[in-house]
Short mmCIF file of C-alpha atoms and ligand atoms in Angstrom, two decimals:
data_model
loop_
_atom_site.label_atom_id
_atom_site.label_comp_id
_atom_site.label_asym_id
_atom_site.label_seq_id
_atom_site.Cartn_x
_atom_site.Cartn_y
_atom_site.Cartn_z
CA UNK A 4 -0.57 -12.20 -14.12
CA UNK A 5 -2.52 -11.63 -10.79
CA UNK A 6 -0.20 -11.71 -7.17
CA UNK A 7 -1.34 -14.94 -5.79
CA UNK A 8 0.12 -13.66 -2.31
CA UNK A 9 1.95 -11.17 -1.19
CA UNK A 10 3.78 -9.93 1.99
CA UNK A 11 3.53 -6.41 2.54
CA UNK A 12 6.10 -4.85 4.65
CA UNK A 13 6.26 -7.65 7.16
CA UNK A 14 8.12 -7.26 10.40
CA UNK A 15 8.78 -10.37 12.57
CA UNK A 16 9.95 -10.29 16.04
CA UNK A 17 10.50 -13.00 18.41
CA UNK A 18 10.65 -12.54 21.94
CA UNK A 19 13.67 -14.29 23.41
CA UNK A 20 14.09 -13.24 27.03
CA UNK A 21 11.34 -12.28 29.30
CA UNK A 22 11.50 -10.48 32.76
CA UNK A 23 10.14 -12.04 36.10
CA UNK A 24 6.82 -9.82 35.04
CA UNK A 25 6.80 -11.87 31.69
CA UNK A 26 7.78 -8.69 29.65
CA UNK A 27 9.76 -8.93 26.80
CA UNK A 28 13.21 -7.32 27.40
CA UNK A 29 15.32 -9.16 24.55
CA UNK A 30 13.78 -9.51 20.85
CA UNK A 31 15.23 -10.89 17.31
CA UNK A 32 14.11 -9.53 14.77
CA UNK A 33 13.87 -12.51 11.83
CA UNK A 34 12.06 -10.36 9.25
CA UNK A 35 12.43 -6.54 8.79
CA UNK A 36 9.69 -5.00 6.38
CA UNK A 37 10.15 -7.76 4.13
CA UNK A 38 7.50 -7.06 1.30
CA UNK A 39 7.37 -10.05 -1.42
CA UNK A 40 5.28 -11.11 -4.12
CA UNK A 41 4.33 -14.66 -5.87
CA UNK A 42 2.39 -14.53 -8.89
CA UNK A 43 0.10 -16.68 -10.48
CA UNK A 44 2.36 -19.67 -12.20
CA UNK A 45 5.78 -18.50 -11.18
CA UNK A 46 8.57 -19.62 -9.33
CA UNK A 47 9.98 -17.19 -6.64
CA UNK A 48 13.42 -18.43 -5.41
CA UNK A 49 14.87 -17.19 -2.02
CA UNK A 50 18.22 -17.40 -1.07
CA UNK A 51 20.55 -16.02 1.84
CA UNK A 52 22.86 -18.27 4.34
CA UNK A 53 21.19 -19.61 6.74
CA UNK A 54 19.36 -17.71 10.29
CA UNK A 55 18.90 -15.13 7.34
CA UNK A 56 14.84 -15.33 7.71
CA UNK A 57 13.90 -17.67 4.92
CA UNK A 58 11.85 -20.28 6.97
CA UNK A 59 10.30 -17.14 9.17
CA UNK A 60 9.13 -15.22 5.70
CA UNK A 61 7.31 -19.17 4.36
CA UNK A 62 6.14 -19.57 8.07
CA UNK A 63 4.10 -16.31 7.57
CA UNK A 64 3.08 -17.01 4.11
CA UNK A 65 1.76 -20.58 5.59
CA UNK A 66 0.19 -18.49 8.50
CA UNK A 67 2.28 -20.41 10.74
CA UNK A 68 3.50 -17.30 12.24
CA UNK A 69 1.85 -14.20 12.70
CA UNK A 70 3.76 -11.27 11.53
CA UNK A 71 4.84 -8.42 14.15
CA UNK A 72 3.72 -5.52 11.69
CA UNK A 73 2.85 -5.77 7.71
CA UNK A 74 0.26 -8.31 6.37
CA UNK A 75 0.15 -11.24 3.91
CA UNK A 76 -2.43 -11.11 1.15
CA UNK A 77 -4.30 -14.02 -0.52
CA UNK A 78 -5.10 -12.56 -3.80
CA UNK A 79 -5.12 -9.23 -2.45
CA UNK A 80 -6.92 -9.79 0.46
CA UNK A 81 -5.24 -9.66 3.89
CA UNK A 82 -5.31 -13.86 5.28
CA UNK A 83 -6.68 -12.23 8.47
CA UNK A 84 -9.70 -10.53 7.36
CA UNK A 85 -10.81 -13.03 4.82
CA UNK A 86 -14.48 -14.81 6.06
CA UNK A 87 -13.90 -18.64 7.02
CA UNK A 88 -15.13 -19.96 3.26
CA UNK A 89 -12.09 -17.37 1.90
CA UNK A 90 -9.74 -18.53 4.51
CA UNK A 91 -10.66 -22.51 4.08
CA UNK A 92 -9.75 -21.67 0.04
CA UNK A 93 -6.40 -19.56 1.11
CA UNK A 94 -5.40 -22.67 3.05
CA UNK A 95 -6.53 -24.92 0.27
CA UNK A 96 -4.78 -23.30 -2.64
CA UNK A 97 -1.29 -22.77 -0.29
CA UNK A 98 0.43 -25.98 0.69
CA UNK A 99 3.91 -26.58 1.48
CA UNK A 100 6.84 -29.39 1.39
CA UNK A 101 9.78 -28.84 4.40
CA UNK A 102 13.28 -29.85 4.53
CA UNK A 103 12.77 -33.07 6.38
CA UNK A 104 10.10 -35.79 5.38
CA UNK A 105 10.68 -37.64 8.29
CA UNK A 106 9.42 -35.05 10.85
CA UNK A 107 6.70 -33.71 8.69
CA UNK A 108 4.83 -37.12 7.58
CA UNK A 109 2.93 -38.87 10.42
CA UNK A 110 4.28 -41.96 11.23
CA UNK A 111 1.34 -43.82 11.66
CA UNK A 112 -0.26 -43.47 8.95
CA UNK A 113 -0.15 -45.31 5.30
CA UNK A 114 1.00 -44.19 2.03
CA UNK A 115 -2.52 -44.00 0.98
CA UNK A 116 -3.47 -42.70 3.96
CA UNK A 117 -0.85 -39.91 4.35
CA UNK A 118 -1.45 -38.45 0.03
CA UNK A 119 -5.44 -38.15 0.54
CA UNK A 120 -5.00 -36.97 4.16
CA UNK A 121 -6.73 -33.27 2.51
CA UNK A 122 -8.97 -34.95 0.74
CA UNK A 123 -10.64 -37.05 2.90
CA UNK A 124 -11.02 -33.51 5.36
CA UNK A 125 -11.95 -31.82 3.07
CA UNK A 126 -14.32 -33.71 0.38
CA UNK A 127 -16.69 -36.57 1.19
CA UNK A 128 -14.73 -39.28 -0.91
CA UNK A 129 -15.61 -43.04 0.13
CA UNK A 130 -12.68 -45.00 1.11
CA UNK A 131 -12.43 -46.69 -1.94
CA UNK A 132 -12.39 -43.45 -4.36
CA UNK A 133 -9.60 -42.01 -1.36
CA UNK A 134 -7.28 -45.36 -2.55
CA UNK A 135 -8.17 -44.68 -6.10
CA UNK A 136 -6.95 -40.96 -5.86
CA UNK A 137 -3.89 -41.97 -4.09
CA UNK A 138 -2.78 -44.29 -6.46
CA UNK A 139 -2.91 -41.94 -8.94
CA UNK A 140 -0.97 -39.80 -6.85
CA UNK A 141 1.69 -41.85 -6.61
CA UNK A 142 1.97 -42.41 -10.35
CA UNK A 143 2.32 -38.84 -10.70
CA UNK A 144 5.16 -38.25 -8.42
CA UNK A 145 6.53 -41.77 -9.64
CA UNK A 146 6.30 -43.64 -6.59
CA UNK A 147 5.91 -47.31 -6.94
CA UNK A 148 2.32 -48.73 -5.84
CA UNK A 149 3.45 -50.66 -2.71
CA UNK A 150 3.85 -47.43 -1.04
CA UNK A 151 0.09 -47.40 -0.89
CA UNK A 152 0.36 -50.00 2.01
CA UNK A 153 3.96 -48.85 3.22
CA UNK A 154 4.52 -46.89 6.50
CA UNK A 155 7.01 -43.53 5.94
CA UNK A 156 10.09 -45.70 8.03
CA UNK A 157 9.91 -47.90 5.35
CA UNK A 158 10.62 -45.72 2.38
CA UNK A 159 13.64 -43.85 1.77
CA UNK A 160 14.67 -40.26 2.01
CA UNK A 161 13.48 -39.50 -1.66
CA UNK A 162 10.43 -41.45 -1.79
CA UNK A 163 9.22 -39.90 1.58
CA UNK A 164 9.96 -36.71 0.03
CA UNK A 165 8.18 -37.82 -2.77
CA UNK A 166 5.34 -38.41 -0.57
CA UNK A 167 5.00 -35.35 1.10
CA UNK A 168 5.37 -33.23 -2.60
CA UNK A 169 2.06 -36.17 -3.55
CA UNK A 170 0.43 -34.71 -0.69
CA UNK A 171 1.01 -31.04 -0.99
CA UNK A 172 -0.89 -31.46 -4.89
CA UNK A 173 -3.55 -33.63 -3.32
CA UNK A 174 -5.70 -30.69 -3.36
CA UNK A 175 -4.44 -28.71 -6.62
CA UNK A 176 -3.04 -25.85 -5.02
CA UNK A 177 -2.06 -22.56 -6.67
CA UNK A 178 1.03 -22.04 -4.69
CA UNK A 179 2.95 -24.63 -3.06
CA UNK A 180 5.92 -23.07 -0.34
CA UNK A 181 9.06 -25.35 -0.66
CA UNK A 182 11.45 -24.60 2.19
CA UNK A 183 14.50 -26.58 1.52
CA UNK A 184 13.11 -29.59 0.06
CA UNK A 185 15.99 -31.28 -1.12
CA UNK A 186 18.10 -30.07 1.56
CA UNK A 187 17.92 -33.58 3.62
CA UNK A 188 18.28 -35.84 0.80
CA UNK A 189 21.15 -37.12 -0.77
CA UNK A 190 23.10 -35.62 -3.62
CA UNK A 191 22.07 -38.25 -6.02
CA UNK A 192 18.45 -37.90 -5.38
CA UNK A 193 18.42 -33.66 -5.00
CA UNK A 194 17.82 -33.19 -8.73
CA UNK A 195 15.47 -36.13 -8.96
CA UNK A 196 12.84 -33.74 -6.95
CA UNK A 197 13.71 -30.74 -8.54
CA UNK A 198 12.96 -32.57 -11.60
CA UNK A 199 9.71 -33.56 -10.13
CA UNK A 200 8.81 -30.38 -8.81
CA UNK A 201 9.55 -28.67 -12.60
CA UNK A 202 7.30 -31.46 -13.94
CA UNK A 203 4.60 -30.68 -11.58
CA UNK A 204 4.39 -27.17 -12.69
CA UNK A 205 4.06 -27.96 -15.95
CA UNK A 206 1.50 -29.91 -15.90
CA UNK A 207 -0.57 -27.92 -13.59
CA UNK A 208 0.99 -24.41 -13.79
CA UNK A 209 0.92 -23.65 -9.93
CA UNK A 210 3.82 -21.30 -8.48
CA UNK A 211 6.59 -22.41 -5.86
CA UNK A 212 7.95 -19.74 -3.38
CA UNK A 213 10.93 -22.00 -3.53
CA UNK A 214 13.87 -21.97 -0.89
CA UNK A 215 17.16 -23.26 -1.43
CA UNK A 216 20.43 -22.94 -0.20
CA UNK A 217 21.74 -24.68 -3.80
CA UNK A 218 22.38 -21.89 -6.30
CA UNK A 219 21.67 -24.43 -9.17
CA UNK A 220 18.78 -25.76 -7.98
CA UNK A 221 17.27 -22.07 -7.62
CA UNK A 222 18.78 -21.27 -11.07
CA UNK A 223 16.61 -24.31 -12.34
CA UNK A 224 13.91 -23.65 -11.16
CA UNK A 225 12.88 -19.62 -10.63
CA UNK A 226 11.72 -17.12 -12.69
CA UNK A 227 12.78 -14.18 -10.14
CA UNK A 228 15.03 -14.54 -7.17
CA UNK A 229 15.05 -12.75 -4.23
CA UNK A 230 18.13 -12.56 -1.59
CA UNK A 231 17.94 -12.53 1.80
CA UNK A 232 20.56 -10.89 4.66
CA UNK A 233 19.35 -10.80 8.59
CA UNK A 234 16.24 -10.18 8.08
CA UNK A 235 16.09 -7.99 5.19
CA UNK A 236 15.65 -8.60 1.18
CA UNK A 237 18.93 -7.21 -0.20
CA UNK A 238 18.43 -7.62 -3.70
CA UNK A 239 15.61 -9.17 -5.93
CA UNK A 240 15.00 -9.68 -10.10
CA UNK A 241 15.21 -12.13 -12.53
CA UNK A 242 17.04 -15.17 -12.28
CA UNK A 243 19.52 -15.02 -14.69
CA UNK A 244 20.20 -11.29 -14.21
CA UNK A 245 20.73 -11.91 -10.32
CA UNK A 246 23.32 -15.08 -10.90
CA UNK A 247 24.44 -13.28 -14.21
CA UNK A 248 25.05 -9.80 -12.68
CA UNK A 249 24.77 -10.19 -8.94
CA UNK A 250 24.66 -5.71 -7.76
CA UNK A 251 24.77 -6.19 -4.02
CA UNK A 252 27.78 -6.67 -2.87
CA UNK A 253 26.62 -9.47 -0.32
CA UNK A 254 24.85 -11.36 -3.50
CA UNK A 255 28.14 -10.85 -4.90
CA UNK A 256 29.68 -12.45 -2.74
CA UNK A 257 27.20 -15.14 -2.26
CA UNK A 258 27.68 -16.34 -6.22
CA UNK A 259 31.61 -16.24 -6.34
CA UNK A 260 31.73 -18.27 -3.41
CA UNK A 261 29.64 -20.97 -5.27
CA UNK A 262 31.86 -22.78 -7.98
CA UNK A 263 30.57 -25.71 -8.39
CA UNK A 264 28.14 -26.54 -10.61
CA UNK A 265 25.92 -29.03 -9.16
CA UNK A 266 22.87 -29.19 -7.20
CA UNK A 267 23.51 -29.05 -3.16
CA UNK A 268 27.13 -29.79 -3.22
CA UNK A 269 28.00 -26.40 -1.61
CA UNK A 270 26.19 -25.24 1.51
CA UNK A 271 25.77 -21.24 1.39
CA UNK A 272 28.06 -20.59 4.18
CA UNK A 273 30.53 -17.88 3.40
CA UNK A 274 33.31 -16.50 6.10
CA UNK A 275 32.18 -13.81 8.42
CA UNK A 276 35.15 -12.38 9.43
CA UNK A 277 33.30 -10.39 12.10
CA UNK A 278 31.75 -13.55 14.25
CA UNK A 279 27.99 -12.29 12.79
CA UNK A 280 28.42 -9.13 14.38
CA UNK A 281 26.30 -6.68 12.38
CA UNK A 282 25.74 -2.42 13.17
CA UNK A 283 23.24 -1.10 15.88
CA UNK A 284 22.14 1.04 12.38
CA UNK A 285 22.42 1.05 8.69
CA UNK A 286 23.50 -1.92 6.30
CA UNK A 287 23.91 -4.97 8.33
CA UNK A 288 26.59 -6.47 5.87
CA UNK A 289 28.87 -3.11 6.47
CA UNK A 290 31.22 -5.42 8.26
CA UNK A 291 32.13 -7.84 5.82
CA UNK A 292 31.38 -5.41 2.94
CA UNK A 293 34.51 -4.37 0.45
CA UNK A 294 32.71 -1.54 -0.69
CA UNK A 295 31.62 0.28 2.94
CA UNK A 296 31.25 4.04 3.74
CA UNK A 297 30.55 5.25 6.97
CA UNK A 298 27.39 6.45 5.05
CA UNK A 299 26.43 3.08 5.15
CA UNK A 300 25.74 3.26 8.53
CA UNK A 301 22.77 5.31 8.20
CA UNK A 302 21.60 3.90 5.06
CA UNK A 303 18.16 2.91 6.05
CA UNK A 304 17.85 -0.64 3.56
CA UNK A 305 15.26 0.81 1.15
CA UNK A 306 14.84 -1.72 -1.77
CA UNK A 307 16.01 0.64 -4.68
CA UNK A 308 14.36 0.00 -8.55
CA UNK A 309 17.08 -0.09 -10.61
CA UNK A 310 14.97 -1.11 -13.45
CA UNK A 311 13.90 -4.15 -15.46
CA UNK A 312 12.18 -5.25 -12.40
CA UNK A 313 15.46 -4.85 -10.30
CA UNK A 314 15.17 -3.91 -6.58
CA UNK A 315 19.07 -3.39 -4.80
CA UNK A 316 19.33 -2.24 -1.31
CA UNK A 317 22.46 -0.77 -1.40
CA UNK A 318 23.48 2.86 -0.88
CA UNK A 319 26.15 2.25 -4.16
CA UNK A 320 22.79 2.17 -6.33
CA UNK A 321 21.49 5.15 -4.83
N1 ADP B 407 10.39 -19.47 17.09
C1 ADP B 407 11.51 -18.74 17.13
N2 ADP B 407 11.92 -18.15 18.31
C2 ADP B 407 13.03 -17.39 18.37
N3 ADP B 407 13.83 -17.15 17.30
C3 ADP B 407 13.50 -17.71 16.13
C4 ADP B 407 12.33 -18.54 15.98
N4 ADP B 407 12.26 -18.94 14.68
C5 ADP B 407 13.34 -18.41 14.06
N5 ADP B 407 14.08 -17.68 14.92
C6 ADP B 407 15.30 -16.91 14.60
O1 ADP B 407 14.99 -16.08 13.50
C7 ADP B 407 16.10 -16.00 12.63
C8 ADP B 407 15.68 -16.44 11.24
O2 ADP B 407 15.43 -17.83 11.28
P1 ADP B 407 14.94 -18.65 10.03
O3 ADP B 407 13.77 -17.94 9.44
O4 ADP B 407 14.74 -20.05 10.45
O5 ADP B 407 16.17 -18.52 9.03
P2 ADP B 407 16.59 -19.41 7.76
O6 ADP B 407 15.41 -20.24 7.38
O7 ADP B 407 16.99 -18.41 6.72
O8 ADP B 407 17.76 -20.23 8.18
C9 ADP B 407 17.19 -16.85 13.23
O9 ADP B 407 18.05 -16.00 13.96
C10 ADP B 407 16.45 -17.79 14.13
O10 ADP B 407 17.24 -18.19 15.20
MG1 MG B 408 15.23 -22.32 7.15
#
């Protein structure tokens, strides 16, 4: 299957304190040569506790943010050399749903209005055909048909997020980046949309770069997982190898302290016993890691093939 996009050694840096001259003197690094691939009908899952980089690695994918260093490819090609037909079908084929329906759908605007928003852009559909498309919409992400008319205030948490995932496969995408979409909702209606979202993709086989802080909802739904830690990818490979056999110790540590069983009843937020305090060098979990070496501390984060498409960066798999 073809890499529908890719990140390729991505750096991200965001300035944070500026002198009087308006020169950067303080920087945070989100992403640190992340390099990631989606391909063509899969699922990518990405997990890591949260400030770990998730949002800041879908934010470049979505060219909302402009990496530091590295580039993101649109079936192969890099989103910022593409001509403006390639970069109109990049933007096209690569929607996304967010955490929270209520800041991303426009207030204003109808049901109807808010499902064929791309559509009417991008196409040259009378109104009539837009109302026809959007009821069909609906159907498909079972909303009822009075949210044609209805403004988002007056739907609930599900059925706006319902909304927004009827939007996002307006315009059949390829990929579709999911940053927490279930995150905001309540328990009872978190595996409704995963549900939805594994019905989607079977009946029109796009991929989901897929972020979750619920275990079992990435379980569900990926094919391959990978897992974050400030900034860098500390371990990726198939789903059921990386919850079955977690090798990084911080992935480790990241499944055990997930008992229970159910989607987006735990949050991933595990003690730090060193107030977030990582090394000036070297392994940035060294602190709260059982396994450290002062060898760590120059270990340099290189993702590590440790075969069957398994990647560890961990000086133990050396
Ligand atoms: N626009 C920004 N300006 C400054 N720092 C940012 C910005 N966006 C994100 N960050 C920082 O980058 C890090 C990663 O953030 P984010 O990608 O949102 O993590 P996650 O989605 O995993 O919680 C965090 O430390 C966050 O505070
Ligand atoms: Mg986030």
């Amino acid at each position: 299957m073809k890499r529908l996009i890719e990140a390729i050694n991505v750096t991200k840096e965001f300035p944070i304190r500026k002198d009087w001259f308006g020169r950067t003197v303080e920087k945070l690094v989100a992403l640190k040569d992340v390099s990631v691939y989606v391909k063509e009908g899969e699922t990518l899952g990405v997990i890591g506790e949260s400030g770990c980089g998730k949002s800041t690695l879908a934010r470049t994918i979505l060219d909302l943010e402009k990496p530091t260093k590295g580039e993101v490819r649109y079936l192969g090609k890099n989103i910022h050399s593409l001509r403006s037909g390639e970069y109109k079908n990049y933007r096209l084929n690569v929607q996304a749903v967010f955490q929270n329906p209520q800041n991303s759908l426009n207030p204003r605007m109808k049901g109807w209005e808010i499902v064929t928003e791309g559509l009417r852009i991008n196409y040259s559909y009378s109104k009539k055909e837009l109302k026809e498309k959007a009821k069909e919409l609906l159907e498909l992400v079972n909303l009822p048909l009075n949210a044609l008319e209805s403004y988002p205030h007056q739907l609930s948490g599900g059925q706006k997020q319902r909304l927004a995932i009827a939007r996002a496969v307006a315009l059949k995408p390829k990929l579709i980046v999911a940053d927490e979409p279930t995150s905001a909702l309540d328990v009872s209606v978190q595996a409704q949309i995963v549900n939805l979202f594994l019905d989607l993709q079977e009946k029109f086989g796009m991929s989901y770069f897929f972020i979750s802080h619920s275990l079992p909802t990435v379980e569900a739904v990926s094919d391959r997982v990978i897992v974050m830690y400030k900034g860098y990818i500390v371990e990726e490979g198939k789903t059921e190898d990386i919850i079955g056999f977690p090798l990084h110790p911080y992935t480790k540590l990241l499944i055990e302290s997930t008992p229970v069983p159910q989607p987006g009843l735990k949050k991933l937020t595990l003690p730090d016993s060193n107030g977030g305090k990582i090394p000036k060098q070297g392994c940035p979990f060294y602190f709260r890691c059982s396994y450290r070496k002062k060898e760590c501390l120059s270990f340099d984060m290189k993702l590590v093939n440790v075969g069957n498409g398994r990647k560890v960066a961990c000086l133990l798999f050396l």
